[in-house]
Structure formats: C-alpha cells, structure tokens
PDB file of C-alpha atoms in Angstrom:
ATOM      1  CA  LEU A   1       0.250   0.484   0.367  1.00 35.00           C
ATOM      2  CA  SER A   2       1.385   3.498  -0.952  1.00 37.00           C
ATOM      3  CA  PRO A   3      -0.028   6.875  -0.145  1.00 36.00           C
ATOM      4  CA  SER A   4      -0.487   6.690  -4.604  1.00 41.00           C
ATOM      5  CA  LEU A   5      -2.936   3.909  -4.094  1.00 43.00           C
ATOM      6  CA  SER A   6      -6.265   5.164  -4.346  1.00 44.00           C
ATOM      7  CA  LEU A   7      -9.497   3.280  -5.448  1.00 46.00           C
ATOM      8  CA  PRO A   8     -12.964   3.788  -6.708  1.00 50.00           C
ATOM      9  CA  SER A   9     -15.690   4.282  -4.083  1.00 52.00           C
ATOM     10  CA  PRO A  10     -17.822   1.295  -3.582  1.00 57.00           C
ATOM     11  CA  SER A  11     -14.670  -0.498  -2.978  1.00 59.00           C
ATOM     12  CA  PRO A  12     -14.146  -3.659  -1.424  1.00 60.00           C
ATOM     13  CA  PRO A  13     -11.728  -3.393   1.015  1.00 61.00           C
ATOM     14  CA  PRO A  14      -8.366  -4.695   0.282  1.00 61.00           C
ATOM     15  CA  SER A  15      -8.410  -8.139   1.824  1.00 57.00           C
ATOM     16  CA  LEU A  16      -5.572 -10.432   2.026  1.00 56.00           C
ATOM     17  CA  SER A  17      -4.300 -14.202   2.042  1.00 57.00           C
ATOM     18  CA  LEU A  18      -3.170 -16.701   4.461  1.00 57.00           C
ATOM     19  CA  LEU A  19      -3.007 -20.064   4.559  1.00 53.00           C
ATOM     20  CA  SER A  20      -2.190 -19.356   8.565  1.00 53.00           C
ATOM     21  CA  PRO A  21      -2.900 -22.662   9.980  1.00 58.00           C
ATOM     22  CA  CYS A  22       0.244 -24.285   7.902  1.00 62.00           C
ATOM     23  CA  ARG A  23       2.332 -21.164   8.259  1.00 70.00           C
ATOM     24  CA  LYS A  24       1.948 -19.232  11.537  1.00 70.00           C
ATOM     25  CA  LEU A  25       5.782 -17.300  11.661  1.00 72.00           C
ATOM     26  CA  GLY A  26       6.435 -16.441   7.927  1.00 74.00           C
ATOM     27  CA  ASP A  27       2.217 -15.809   7.330  1.00 82.00           C
ATOM     28  CA  GLY A  28       2.042 -14.380  11.078  1.00 83.00           C
ATOM     29  CA  LEU A  29       5.023 -11.352  10.414  1.00 86.00           C
ATOM     30  CA  PHE A  30       3.609 -11.186   7.059  1.00 85.00           C
ATOM     31  CA  LEU A  31      -0.077 -10.369   8.280  1.00 86.00           C
ATOM     32  CA  GLN A  32       1.343  -7.999  11.085  1.00 87.00           C
ATOM     33  CA  CYS A  33       3.475  -5.925   8.731  1.00 88.00           C
ATOM     34  CA  CYS A  34      -0.151  -5.454   6.240  1.00 86.00           C
ATOM     35  CA  LYS A  35      -1.722  -3.840   9.649  1.00 86.00           C
ATOM     36  CA  GLU A  36       0.727  -2.085  10.758  1.00 89.00           C
ATOM     37  CA  VAL A  37       0.753  -0.161   7.691  1.00 87.00           C
ATOM     38  CA  ALA A  38      -2.535  -0.557   6.128  1.00 85.00           C
ATOM     39  CA  SER A  39      -2.590   1.693  10.018  1.00 88.00           C
ATOM     40  CA  GLY A  40      -1.212   4.605   8.539  1.00 89.00           C
ATOM     41  CA  TYR A  41      -4.553   3.911   5.136  1.00 84.00           C
ATOM     42  CA  PRO A  42      -7.535   5.224   7.651  1.00 82.00           C
ATOM     43  CA  ASP A  43      -9.749   5.447   4.133  1.00 80.00           C
ATOM     44  CA  ILE A  44      -9.035   1.106   2.958  1.00 79.00           C
ATOM     45  CA  THR A  45     -10.144  -1.075   4.769  1.00 79.00           C
ATOM     46  CA  PHE A  46      -7.622  -3.853   5.400  1.00 82.00           C
ATOM     47  CA  ASP A  47      -9.490  -7.471   6.250  1.00 83.00           C
ATOM     48  CA  SER A  48      -7.860 -11.414   6.390  1.00 84.00           C
ATOM     49  CA  MET A  49      -9.116 -14.738   4.043  1.00 85.00           C
ATOM     50  CA  ILE A  50      -7.520 -17.535   4.422  1.00 84.00           C
ATOM     51  CA  VAL A  51      -5.835 -19.015   1.113  1.00 85.00           C
ATOM     52  CA  ASP A  52      -8.187 -22.110   1.094  1.00 86.00           C
ATOM     53  CA  ASN A  53     -10.996 -19.680   0.972  1.00 88.00           C
ATOM     54  CA  THR A  54     -10.532 -16.715  -1.004  1.00 88.00           C
ATOM     55  CA  THR A  55     -10.293 -19.234  -3.622  1.00 91.00           C
ATOM     56  CA  MET A  56     -13.455 -21.196  -2.225  1.00 93.00           C
ATOM     57  CA  GLN A  57     -14.666 -17.453  -2.841  1.00 92.00           C
ATOM     58  CA  LEU A  58     -12.876 -16.546  -5.539  1.00 91.00           C
ATOM     59  CA  VAL A  59     -15.775 -18.379  -7.992  1.00 93.00           C
ATOM     60  CA  SER A  60     -18.593 -18.169  -5.946  1.00 95.00           C
ATOM     61  CA  ARG A  61     -18.083 -14.095  -5.335  1.00 92.00           C
ATOM     62  CA  PRO A  62     -16.168 -12.900  -7.378  1.00 89.00           C
ATOM     63  CA  GLN A  63     -16.913  -9.476  -6.698  1.00 88.00           C
ATOM     64  CA  GLN A  64     -16.771  -9.512  -3.032  1.00 87.00           C
ATOM     65  CA  PHE A  65     -12.382  -9.217  -4.301  1.00 85.00           C
ATOM     66  CA  ASP A  66     -10.539  -5.197  -5.749  1.00 80.00           C
ATOM     67  CA  VAL A  67      -7.251  -5.576  -4.316  1.00 81.00           C
ATOM     68  CA  MET A  68      -5.598  -8.246  -3.016  1.00 85.00           C
ATOM     69  CA  LEU A  69      -2.413  -9.234  -1.108  1.00 84.00           C
ATOM     70  CA  MET A  70      -0.776 -12.505  -0.847  1.00 84.00           C
ATOM     71  CA  PRO A  71       2.925 -13.745  -0.305  1.00 83.00           C
ATOM     72  CA  ASN A  72       4.229 -15.150  -3.676  1.00 81.00           C
ATOM     73  CA  LEU A  73       3.528 -19.020  -3.284  1.00 83.00           C
ATOM     74  CA  TYR A  74       0.045 -18.076  -2.438  1.00 86.00           C
ATOM     75  CA  GLY A  75      -0.742 -15.864  -5.397  1.00 84.00           C
ATOM     76  CA  ASN A  76      -0.067 -18.367  -7.655  1.00 85.00           C
ATOM     77  CA  VAL A  77      -2.489 -19.865  -5.809  1.00 87.00           C
ATOM     78  CA  VAL A  78      -5.146 -17.396  -6.018  1.00 88.00           C
ATOM     79  CA  SER A  79      -3.280 -16.696  -9.993  1.00 88.00           C
ATOM     80  CA  ASN A  80      -4.138 -19.725 -11.014  1.00 89.00           C
ATOM     81  CA  VAL A  81      -7.668 -19.971 -10.066  1.00 91.00           C
ATOM     82  CA  CYS A  82      -8.284 -16.582 -11.742  1.00 89.00           C
ATOM     83  CA  ALA A  83      -7.367 -17.926 -15.226  1.00 89.00           C
ATOM     84  CA  GLY A  84      -8.564 -20.550 -14.874  1.00 89.00           C
ATOM     85  CA  LEU A  85     -12.704 -18.099 -14.445  1.00 90.00           C
ATOM     86  CA  VAL A  86     -11.354 -17.066 -17.739  1.00 89.00           C
ATOM     87  CA  GLY A  87     -10.123 -19.415 -19.740  1.00 89.00           C
ATOM     88  CA  GLY A  88      -7.090 -20.308 -19.199  1.00 89.00           C
ATOM     89  CA  PRO A  89      -3.787 -20.494 -18.837  1.00 90.00           C
ATOM     90  CA  GLY A  90      -3.362 -18.993 -22.481  1.00 92.00           C
ATOM     91  CA  LEU A  91      -5.629 -15.774 -21.661  1.00 94.00           C
ATOM     92  CA  ALA A  92      -4.409 -14.153 -18.068  1.00 92.00           C
ATOM     93  CA  PRO A  93      -1.365 -11.525 -18.383  1.00 93.00           C
ATOM     94  CA  GLY A  94       0.468 -10.685 -14.858  1.00 90.00           C
ATOM     95  CA  ALA A  95       2.125  -7.982 -13.881  1.00 90.00           C
ATOM     96  CA  ASN A  96       4.032  -7.883 -11.009  1.00 87.00           C
ATOM     97  CA  TYR A  97       4.887  -3.921  -9.536  1.00 87.00           C
ATOM     98  CA  GLY A  98       8.319  -3.595  -7.077  1.00 87.00           C
ATOM     99  CA  ARG A  99       9.431   0.002  -5.696  1.00 88.00           C
ATOM    100  CA  ASP A 100      12.639   0.168  -8.994  1.00 94.00           C
ATOM    101  CA  TYR A 101      11.428  -2.092 -11.247  1.00 94.00           C
ATOM    102  CA  ALA A 102       8.406  -3.857 -12.684  1.00 95.00           C
ATOM    103  CA  VAL A 103       7.941  -7.498 -13.834  1.00 95.00           C
ATOM    104  CA  PHE A 104       5.718  -8.395 -17.251  1.00 96.00           C
ATOM    105  CA  GLU A 105       4.634 -12.194 -17.888  1.00 93.00           C
ATOM    106  CA  THR A 106       1.812 -14.501 -17.900  1.00 91.00           C
ATOM    107  CA  GLY A 107      -0.510 -14.092 -15.087  1.00 88.00           C
ATOM    108  CA  THR A 108       0.227 -18.347 -14.453  1.00 87.00           C
ATOM    109  CA  ARG A 109       3.718 -20.139 -13.965  1.00 79.00           C
ATOM    110  CA  ASN A 110       1.435 -22.833 -16.283  1.00 76.00           C
ATOM    111  CA  THR A 111       5.163 -23.790 -18.493  1.00 72.00           C
ATOM    112  CA  GLY A 112       2.821 -26.156 -20.593  1.00 83.00           C
ATOM    113  CA  LYS A 113       5.381 -28.807 -21.296  1.00 88.00           C
ATOM    114  CA  SER A 114       2.148 -31.205 -22.433  1.00 91.00           C
ATOM    115  CA  ILE A 115       1.859 -28.590 -25.994  1.00 93.00           C
ATOM    116  CA  THR A 116       5.568 -27.836 -26.935  1.00 93.00           C
ATOM    117  CA  ASN A 117       6.397 -28.112 -30.906  1.00 95.00           C
ATOM    118  CA  LYS A 118       2.687 -28.047 -31.375  1.00 97.00           C
ATOM    119  CA  ASN A 119       1.684 -25.399 -32.216  1.00 97.00           C
ATOM    120  CA  ILE A 120      -1.085 -24.871 -30.470  1.00 97.00           C
ATOM    121  CA  ALA A 121      -0.555 -22.817 -27.358  1.00 95.00           C
ATOM    122  CA  ASN A 122      -2.265 -19.355 -26.486  1.00 96.00           C
ATOM    123  CA  PRO A 123      -0.532 -16.184 -27.151  1.00 96.00           C
ATOM    124  CA  THR A 124      -3.244 -13.689 -26.269  1.00 97.00           C
ATOM    125  CA  ALA A 125      -2.008 -14.537 -22.356  1.00 95.00           C
ATOM    126  CA  MET A 126       1.642 -12.667 -23.150  1.00 96.00           C
ATOM    127  CA  LEU A 127       0.819 -10.081 -26.207  1.00 98.00           C
ATOM    128  CA  LEU A 128      -1.227  -8.636 -23.061  1.00 97.00           C
ATOM    129  CA  ALA A 129       1.242  -8.548 -20.069  1.00 97.00           C
ATOM    130  CA  SER A 130       3.259  -7.145 -23.665  1.00 97.00           C
ATOM    131  CA  CYS A 131       0.665  -4.202 -23.220  1.00 98.00           C
ATOM    132  CA  LEU A 132       0.934  -3.581 -19.723  1.00 97.00           C
ATOM    133  CA  MET A 133       4.405  -3.327 -20.171  1.00 98.00           C
ATOM    134  CA  LEU A 134       3.823  -0.796 -22.799  1.00 98.00           C
ATOM    135  CA  GLY A 135       1.930   1.528 -20.907  1.00 97.00           C
ATOM    136  CA  HIS A 136       3.265   1.840 -17.854  1.00 97.00           C
ATOM    137  CA  LEU A 137       6.590   2.893 -20.097  1.00 97.00           C
ATOM    138  CA  GLY A 138       4.488   5.072 -20.985  1.00 97.00           C
ATOM    139  CA  LEU A 139       3.759   4.066 -24.059  1.00 97.00           C
ATOM    140  CA  HIS A 140      -0.203   4.617 -23.967  1.00 97.00           C
ATOM    141  CA  SER A 141      -0.472   4.349 -28.154  1.00 96.00           C
ATOM    142  CA  HIS A 142       1.311   0.981 -29.071  1.00 96.00           C
ATOM    143  CA  ALA A 143      -0.213  -1.123 -26.211  1.00 97.00           C
ATOM    144  CA  SER A 144      -3.700   0.544 -27.803  1.00 97.00           C
ATOM    145  CA  LEU A 145      -2.588  -0.969 -31.058  1.00 97.00           C
ATOM    146  CA  ILE A 146      -1.714  -4.552 -29.606  1.00 97.00           C
ATOM    147  CA  HIS A 147      -4.166  -5.275 -27.320  1.00 98.00           C
ATOM    148  CA  ASN A 148      -6.870  -3.724 -30.149  1.00 97.00           C
ATOM    149  CA  ALA A 149      -5.758  -5.990 -32.075  1.00 98.00           C
ATOM    150  CA  VAL A 150      -5.245  -8.835 -30.503  1.00 98.00           C
ATOM    151  CA  MET A 151      -9.063  -8.580 -28.817  1.00 97.00           C
ATOM    152  CA  VAL A 152     -10.073  -8.003 -32.862  1.00 97.00           C
ATOM    153  CA  THR A 153      -8.541 -11.431 -33.424  1.00 98.00           C
ATOM    154  CA  MET A 154     -10.306 -13.280 -30.324  1.00 96.00           C
ATOM    155  CA  ASN A 155     -13.731 -11.025 -30.721  1.00 95.00           C
ATOM    156  CA  GLU A 156     -14.617  -9.923 -34.318  1.00 96.00           C
ATOM    157  CA  HIS A 157     -12.412 -13.002 -36.764  1.00 96.00           C
ATOM    158  CA  ARG A 158     -12.992 -16.085 -34.045  1.00 96.00           C
ATOM    159  CA  LEU A 159      -9.216 -17.107 -34.813  1.00 97.00           C
ATOM    160  CA  GLN A 160      -8.624 -19.144 -31.837  1.00 97.00           C
ATOM    161  CA  THR A 161      -6.390 -21.294 -30.035  1.00 97.00           C
ATOM    162  CA  PRO A 162      -7.306 -24.867 -29.368  1.00 96.00           C
ATOM    163  CA  ASP A 163      -7.823 -24.122 -24.964  1.00 93.00           C
ATOM    164  CA  ILE A 164     -10.506 -22.217 -25.974  1.00 94.00           C
ATOM    165  CA  GLY A 165     -12.546 -24.060 -28.301  1.00 94.00           C
ATOM    166  CA  GLY A 166     -10.940 -22.935 -30.753  1.00 96.00           C
ATOM    167  CA  SER A 167      -8.885 -24.053 -34.022  1.00 96.00           C
ATOM    168  CA  GLY A 168      -6.380 -21.753 -34.912  1.00 97.00           C
ATOM    169  CA  THR A 169      -2.186 -21.896 -33.902  1.00 98.00           C
ATOM    170  CA  THR A 170      -0.346 -20.351 -32.542  1.00 97.00           C
ATOM    171  CA  ALA A 171       1.477 -18.714 -35.255  1.00 98.00           C
ATOM    172  CA  GLU A 172      -1.900 -18.099 -37.293  1.00 98.00           C
ATOM    173  CA  VAL A 173      -2.711 -16.304 -34.905  1.00 98.00           C
ATOM    174  CA  VAL A 174       0.071 -14.040 -33.528  1.00 98.00           C
ATOM    175  CA  GLU A 175      -0.096 -13.743 -38.035  1.00 98.00           C
ATOM    176  CA  ALA A 176      -3.651 -12.611 -38.453  1.00 98.00           C
ATOM    177  CA  ILE A 177      -2.302 -10.527 -35.040  1.00 98.00           C
ATOM    178  CA  CYS A 178       0.504  -8.854 -36.732  1.00 97.00           C
ATOM    179  CA  ASN A 179      -0.794  -7.964 -39.948  1.00 97.00           C
ATOM    180  CA  LEU A 180      -3.701  -5.347 -37.899  1.00 97.00           C
ATOM    181  CA  ILE A 181      -0.729  -3.910 -36.939  1.00 96.00           C
ATOM    182  CA  SER A 182       0.708  -2.823 -39.702  1.00 94.00           C
ATOM    183  CA  ILE A 183      -2.778  -2.546 -41.702  1.00 92.00           C
ATOM    184  CA  GLU A 184      -3.476  -0.085 -38.612  1.00 87.00           C
ATOM    185  CA  ASN A 185       0.255   1.548 -38.078  1.00 80.00           C
ATOM    186  CA  ARG A 186      -0.094   2.319 -42.465  1.00 78.00           C
ATOM    187  CA  THR A 187      -3.214   4.038 -41.651  1.00 73.00           C
ATOM    188  CA  VAL A 188      -2.901   6.075 -38.883  1.00 62.00           C
ATOM    189  CA  PRO A 189      -0.060   9.149 -38.954  1.00 62.00           C
ATOM    190  CA  HIS A 190       3.000   8.873 -37.086  1.00 56.00           C
ATOM    191  CA  ARG A 191       3.718  11.159 -34.376  1.00 53.00           C
TER     192      ARG A 191
END
C-alpha cells in the first residue's frame, strides 16, 4: 500500500490471503506487517482471509474482491484459479510491481510442457502482458494498438487456439494480430 493508492468508490476492502494454520511464523509476520502499513491509511479497509476460503470465494463471489495482497506462494495459487475462471492460462496476463522494478509475464506459472512443439499455445497472455509493460513505460498508443489487434483477432475474426475452443495455431493467431497491427500502423499518422 502506498500513499498514491486510490480505489474507486464504493470499493470492496483490500483483502489479504494467507494460510496461517500451516505457516504460522511466516504468514504471521506478513499479516502483522500488512496491518501496520494499513493502519496508516484509515480510508482503506483491510481484511484477511485464509487462502483456501479465498479460492472458493473467487469462484462463488469474485465481485467481493478488488485489491488482493499476498505472499508469492498464495499469489501463484490464486492467479491459477483466476486464470481458470477467465478461460485458462493462455488468456491471463500478469504484472508484478515493485518500488524500483516491474515484471510482466503470463498470469500463471503454467509451463505448457504438454503442448511443446505442437503450435497450439495461446499467445494472448504474453501479448497482453506486453501491453501492460508498454503502458507502464508510457507507450500507451503502442499498448492500445497491440491490445486492439488481439481483441479483434479473438472476438471479431474468431481466430482462437484450441484451449479456448478454436482451431487456429499459435502461428496463425500471431500472424493475424501482426497483420492487423501492420494495417493499423499504415492508416494512423505517426508522430
């Protein structure tokens, strides 16, 4: 939590997920630190939840969550559940922000070993993560160009990989996205 954090009103309280019954020392310290920091921001309600319950609540009532703060292990579990809710690991981008650095990647740690060299991996998550990175770097028009091309390819042209019910290959999806970017790039004046 930082002084620049602003939440839309009304907003569900930021929620912390932890599994304190199994990891009392580490999770206890994390929870204590979070409570100390949260006490400096009286306008933000802070609550905690055991990670088992968090995953169940994400499936049954996801609208109750806004900002979730948790250690890396639980973040991996929760991000996998969230990716499953939106269609799978090929769709969800991920961003990790620190004080000095930011990392952009797919939203899950799914390695995709079962689809290696089959040309059926969904490139959407990585492309959307690149859009998040470009936005973070202030290159909003570039991010928007890629994002729009991805959305048009998936939703209007219905070119999708098998993980989300399509029959397109990775190469076909990427080529279609690149073609849309190329067309748009020719029609938009450069600054």
